[in-house]
PDB file of C-alpha atoms in Angstrom:
ATOM      1  CA  MET A   1     -33.903 -46.823 -38.274  1.00 61.00           C
ATOM      2  CA  SER A   2     -36.556 -48.636 -38.004  1.00 74.00           C
ATOM      3  CA  ALA A   3     -40.199 -47.085 -36.713  1.00 81.00           C
ATOM      4  CA  PRO A   4     -40.953 -49.880 -33.822  1.00 86.00           C
ATOM      5  CA  ILE A   5     -37.195 -50.004 -32.692  1.00 86.00           C
ATOM      6  CA  GLN A   6     -37.618 -46.443 -32.509  1.00 86.00           C
ATOM      7  CA  GLN A   7     -41.008 -46.044 -31.132  1.00 88.00           C
ATOM      8  CA  LYS A   8     -39.869 -48.164 -28.464  1.00 89.00           C
ATOM      9  CA  LEU A   9     -36.571 -46.884 -27.708  1.00 89.00           C
ATOM     10  CA  GLY A  10     -38.438 -42.930 -27.585  1.00 88.00           C
ATOM     11  CA  ALA A  11     -40.431 -44.315 -24.915  1.00 89.00           C
ATOM     12  CA  ALA A  12     -38.078 -45.567 -22.808  1.00 90.00           C
ATOM     13  CA  LEU A  13     -36.146 -42.954 -23.127  1.00 89.00           C
ATOM     14  CA  LYS A  14     -39.068 -40.711 -22.357  1.00 88.00           C
ATOM     15  CA  ILE A  15     -40.158 -43.269 -19.031  1.00 88.00           C
ATOM     16  CA  LEU A  16     -36.502 -42.540 -17.564  1.00 87.00           C
ATOM     17  CA  SER A  17     -36.553 -38.725 -17.393  1.00 85.00           C
ATOM     18  CA  ASN A  18     -39.895 -38.992 -15.771  1.00 87.00           C
ATOM     19  CA  VAL A  19     -38.717 -41.390 -12.838  1.00 89.00           C
ATOM     20  CA  SER A  20     -38.929 -39.587  -9.584  1.00 89.00           C
ATOM     21  CA  SER A  21     -34.613 -39.364  -8.068  1.00 88.00           C
ATOM     22  CA  ALA A  22     -33.842 -40.630  -4.803  1.00 90.00           C
ATOM     23  CA  VAL A  23     -33.285 -36.792  -3.808  1.00 89.00           C
ATOM     24  CA  LYS A  24     -37.279 -36.152  -4.506  1.00 90.00           C
ATOM     25  CA  LEU A  25     -38.046 -39.641  -2.449  1.00 89.00           C
ATOM     26  CA  ASN A  26     -35.782 -39.768   0.614  1.00 88.00           C
ATOM     27  CA  LEU A  27     -38.008 -39.210   3.421  1.00 84.00           C
ATOM     28  CA  GLN A  28     -36.912 -38.286   6.667  1.00 88.00           C
ATOM     29  CA  PRO A  29     -38.806 -39.422  10.071  1.00 89.00           C
ATOM     30  CA  ASP A  30     -40.412 -37.024  11.971  1.00 89.00           C
ATOM     31  CA  LYS A  31     -40.001 -36.196  15.586  1.00 90.00           C
ATOM     32  CA  ASN A  32     -43.371 -35.095  16.101  1.00 93.00           C
ATOM     33  CA  LEU A  33     -44.916 -38.588  15.416  1.00 92.00           C
ATOM     34  CA  SER A  34     -44.654 -42.483  17.192  1.00 94.00           C
ATOM     35  CA  ASN A  35     -42.609 -45.307  16.486  1.00 93.00           C
ATOM     36  CA  LEU A  36     -45.195 -46.794  14.792  1.00 94.00           C
ATOM     37  CA  GLU A  37     -46.280 -44.235  12.643  1.00 94.00           C
ATOM     38  CA  ASN A  38     -43.009 -43.525  11.355  1.00 94.00           C
ATOM     39  CA  ALA A  39     -42.282 -47.327  10.517  1.00 94.00           C
ATOM     40  CA  LEU A  40     -45.742 -46.768   8.815  1.00 95.00           C
ATOM     41  CA  LEU A  41     -44.225 -43.986   7.175  1.00 95.00           C
ATOM     42  CA  LEU A  42     -41.335 -45.385   6.097  1.00 95.00           C
ATOM     43  CA  GLU A  43     -42.596 -48.089   4.892  1.00 96.00           C
ATOM     44  CA  SER A  44     -44.599 -46.494   2.885  1.00 95.00           C
ATOM     45  CA  GLN A  45     -41.582 -44.607   1.244  1.00 95.00           C
ATOM     46  CA  LEU A  46     -39.932 -47.571   0.757  1.00 96.00           C
ATOM     47  CA  GLU A  47     -42.321 -49.405  -1.438  1.00 96.00           C
ATOM     48  CA  LYS A  48     -42.363 -46.068  -3.672  1.00 95.00           C
ATOM     49  CA  VAL A  49     -38.449 -46.196  -4.025  1.00 96.00           C
ATOM     50  CA  GLN A  50     -38.820 -49.784  -4.985  1.00 96.00           C
ATOM     51  CA  LYS A  51     -41.635 -49.173  -7.574  1.00 96.00           C
ATOM     52  CA  GLU A  52     -39.100 -46.441  -9.192  1.00 94.00           C
ATOM     53  CA  GLY A  53     -36.536 -48.999  -9.231  1.00 95.00           C
ATOM     54  CA  ARG A  54     -38.606 -51.438 -11.152  1.00 96.00           C
ATOM     55  CA  THR A  55     -39.777 -49.000 -13.125  1.00 95.00           C
ATOM     56  CA  LEU A  56     -36.303 -47.636 -13.961  1.00 95.00           C
ATOM     57  CA  GLU A  57     -34.671 -51.784 -14.233  1.00 96.00           C
ATOM     58  CA  ILE A  58     -38.082 -52.423 -16.702  1.00 95.00           C
ATOM     59  CA  PHE A  59     -37.228 -49.571 -19.340  1.00 94.00           C
ATOM     60  CA  LEU A  60     -33.558 -49.655 -18.926  1.00 94.00           C
ATOM     61  CA  GLU A  61     -33.664 -53.227 -20.205  1.00 94.00           C
ATOM     62  CA  ASP A  62     -36.366 -51.816 -22.887  1.00 93.00           C
ATOM     63  CA  ILE A  63     -33.563 -49.847 -24.188  1.00 92.00           C
ATOM     64  CA  ARG A  64     -31.359 -52.471 -24.415  1.00 92.00           C
ATOM     65  CA  GLU A  65     -33.420 -54.956 -26.442  1.00 92.00           C
ATOM     66  CA  SER A  66     -33.735 -51.924 -28.695  1.00 91.00           C
ATOM     67  CA  SER A  67     -30.630 -51.403 -28.980  1.00 89.00           C
ATOM     68  CA  SER A  68     -29.732 -55.210 -29.552  1.00 91.00           C
ATOM     69  CA  ALA A  69     -32.753 -55.400 -31.953  1.00 90.00           C
ATOM     70  CA  TRP A  70     -31.095 -52.384 -34.084  1.00 89.00           C
ATOM     71  CA  THR A  71     -28.043 -54.297 -34.255  1.00 88.00           C
ATOM     72  CA  ASP A  72     -29.568 -57.347 -35.371  1.00 90.00           C
ATOM     73  CA  LEU A  73     -31.571 -55.793 -38.185  1.00 89.00           C
ATOM     74  CA  LEU A  74     -28.221 -53.391 -39.461  1.00 88.00           C
ATOM     75  CA  ARG A  75     -26.740 -56.735 -40.092  1.00 89.00           C
ATOM     76  CA  LYS A  76     -29.511 -58.020 -42.533  1.00 90.00           C
ATOM     77  CA  PHE A  77     -29.212 -54.754 -44.261  1.00 89.00           C
ATOM     78  CA  THR A  78     -26.718 -54.365 -47.462  1.00 89.00           C
ATOM     79  CA  ALA A  79     -23.855 -52.584 -47.377  1.00 89.00           C
ATOM     80  CA  THR A  80     -25.755 -48.945 -48.520  1.00 89.00           C
ATOM     81  CA  GLU A  81     -28.842 -49.796 -46.773  1.00 89.00           C
ATOM     82  CA  ARG A  82     -26.456 -50.579 -43.535  1.00 88.00           C
ATOM     83  CA  ASP A  83     -25.135 -47.010 -44.022  1.00 90.00           C
ATOM     84  CA  ALA A  84     -28.044 -45.144 -44.367  1.00 89.00           C
ATOM     85  CA  GLY A  85     -29.314 -47.056 -41.030  1.00 87.00           C
ATOM     86  CA  GLU A  86     -26.307 -45.588 -39.037  1.00 88.00           C
ATOM     87  CA  ALA A  87     -27.134 -42.406 -40.349  1.00 90.00           C
ATOM     88  CA  ASP A  88     -30.607 -42.997 -38.922  1.00 88.00           C
ATOM     89  CA  PHE A  89     -29.379 -43.655 -36.063  1.00 87.00           C
ATOM     90  CA  ALA A  90     -26.670 -41.344 -35.333  1.00 89.00           C
ATOM     91  CA  ALA A  91     -29.066 -38.493 -36.010  1.00 90.00           C
ATOM     92  CA  PHE A  92     -31.554 -40.320 -33.759  1.00 88.00           C
ATOM     93  CA  ASP A  93     -28.839 -40.530 -31.146  1.00 87.00           C
ATOM     94  CA  LYS A  94     -27.746 -36.943 -31.673  1.00 90.00           C
ATOM     95  CA  LYS A  95     -31.231 -35.797 -31.152  1.00 90.00           C
ATOM     96  CA  GLU A  96     -32.008 -37.712 -27.883  1.00 88.00           C
ATOM     97  CA  LYS A  97     -28.702 -38.766 -26.047  1.00 91.00           C
ATOM     98  CA  ILE A  98     -28.952 -42.124 -25.684  1.00 89.00           C
ATOM     99  CA  ASN A  99     -25.904 -42.445 -24.059  1.00 90.00           C
ATOM    100  CA  ASP A 100     -26.431 -39.659 -21.257  1.00 92.00           C
ATOM    101  CA  LYS A 101     -29.607 -40.498 -20.769  1.00 91.00           C
ATOM    102  CA  VAL A 102     -28.648 -44.452 -19.827  1.00 92.00           C
ATOM    103  CA  GLU A 103     -25.662 -43.250 -18.061  1.00 94.00           C
ATOM    104  CA  ALA A 104     -28.269 -41.030 -15.850  1.00 92.00           C
ATOM    105  CA  ALA A 105     -30.636 -43.728 -15.454  1.00 93.00           C
ATOM    106  CA  ASP A 106     -28.059 -45.952 -14.014  1.00 94.00           C
ATOM    107  CA  THR A 107     -26.868 -43.371 -11.397  1.00 94.00           C
ATOM    108  CA  LYS A 108     -30.545 -43.006 -10.446  1.00 94.00           C
ATOM    109  CA  LEU A 109     -31.192 -46.525 -10.285  1.00 95.00           C
ATOM    110  CA  ARG A 110     -28.134 -46.933  -7.947  1.00 96.00           C
ATOM    111  CA  ASP A 111     -28.916 -44.195  -5.739  1.00 96.00           C
ATOM    112  CA  LEU A 112     -32.697 -45.572  -5.399  1.00 96.00           C
ATOM    113  CA  ARG A 113     -31.361 -48.826  -4.379  1.00 96.00           C
ATOM    114  CA  ASP A 114     -29.196 -47.008  -1.948  1.00 96.00           C
ATOM    115  CA  LEU A 115     -32.341 -45.547  -0.452  1.00 96.00           C
ATOM    116  CA  ALA A 116     -34.233 -48.278  -0.588  1.00 96.00           C
ATOM    117  CA  GLY A 117     -31.637 -49.842   1.621  1.00 96.00           C
ATOM    118  CA  LYS A 118     -31.829 -46.833   4.106  1.00 96.00           C
ATOM    119  CA  LEU A 119     -35.103 -46.839   4.271  1.00 96.00           C
ATOM    120  CA  THR A 120     -35.464 -50.574   5.371  1.00 96.00           C
ATOM    121  CA  VAL A 121     -33.400 -50.307   8.066  1.00 96.00           C
ATOM    122  CA  GLN A 122     -35.229 -47.164   9.348  1.00 95.00           C
ATOM    123  CA  ALA A 123     -38.074 -48.832   8.689  1.00 95.00           C
ATOM    124  CA  LYS A 124     -37.271 -51.579  10.614  1.00 96.00           C
ATOM    125  CA  LEU A 125     -35.786 -49.613  13.748  1.00 95.00           C
ATOM    126  CA  TYR A 126     -38.750 -47.575  13.786  1.00 95.00           C
ATOM    127  CA  ARG A 127     -41.129 -50.505  14.165  1.00 93.00           C
ATOM    128  CA  SER A 128     -38.522 -52.443  16.198  1.00 94.00           C
ATOM    129  CA  ARG A 129     -39.085 -49.508  18.670  1.00 92.00           C
ATOM    130  CA  ALA A 130     -42.538 -49.396  18.147  1.00 91.00           C
ATOM    131  CA  ASN A 131     -43.188 -53.125  19.319  1.00 91.00           C
ATOM    132  CA  SER A 132     -40.532 -53.080  22.350  1.00 88.00           C
ATOM    133  CA  ARG A 133     -42.108 -49.856  23.862  1.00 66.00           C
ATOM    134  CA  PRO A 134     -45.391 -51.795  25.474  1.00 58.00           C
ATOM    135  CA  ARG A 135     -43.297 -54.305  26.806  1.00 50.00           C
ATOM    136  CA  LYS A 136     -41.132 -52.098  28.788  1.00 46.00           C
ATOM    137  CA  ASN A 137     -44.478 -50.220  30.089  1.00 46.00           C
ATOM    138  CA  CYS A 138     -45.839 -53.233  31.344  1.00 48.00           C
ATOM    139  CA  SER A 139     -45.397 -53.970  34.980  1.00 50.00           C
ATOM    140  CA  ASN A 140     -47.914 -56.857  35.046  1.00 50.00           C
ATOM    141  CA  ASN A 141     -45.752 -59.465  34.514  1.00 49.00           C
ATOM    142  CA  THR A 142     -42.140 -58.265  36.541  1.00 48.00           C
ATOM    143  CA  ALA A 143     -43.983 -59.685  40.003  1.00 45.00           C
ATOM    144  CA  LYS A 144     -43.954 -63.328  38.337  1.00 46.00           C
ATOM    145  CA  TYR A 145     -40.030 -62.636  36.936  1.00 42.00           C
ATOM    146  CA  PRO A 146     -37.958 -61.111  39.236  1.00 43.00           C
TER     147      PRO A 146
END
């Protein structure tokens, strides 16, 4: 297997396994905090989740590009070189378990996207509650608008 392609693929696979999962990044609002504090906490967590998702997307794309580059390279080889190249790839795949890691990363990415949606809704809800509180307690406007 071509060394640059193998290095890129190996690096991407390593990063995929280091990305945090949705379970680790899931955050529940704290009843002891104000609505605004919860909104800020959820928005901050949402940014972390989105960053992890982008990281996964980037390195999954690197894996796809590496696989495509490897396929293109195999086409250019002679039959003997192609057999040796396929044997190299098979050994690398056996060691790295590429398909298993890509499947796990796809699942992780889907879970992160689901969590991002959930955090977005929760953050908006708490932000809305925080913004509506002062209006409810504001009594000086009620005399003008019965």
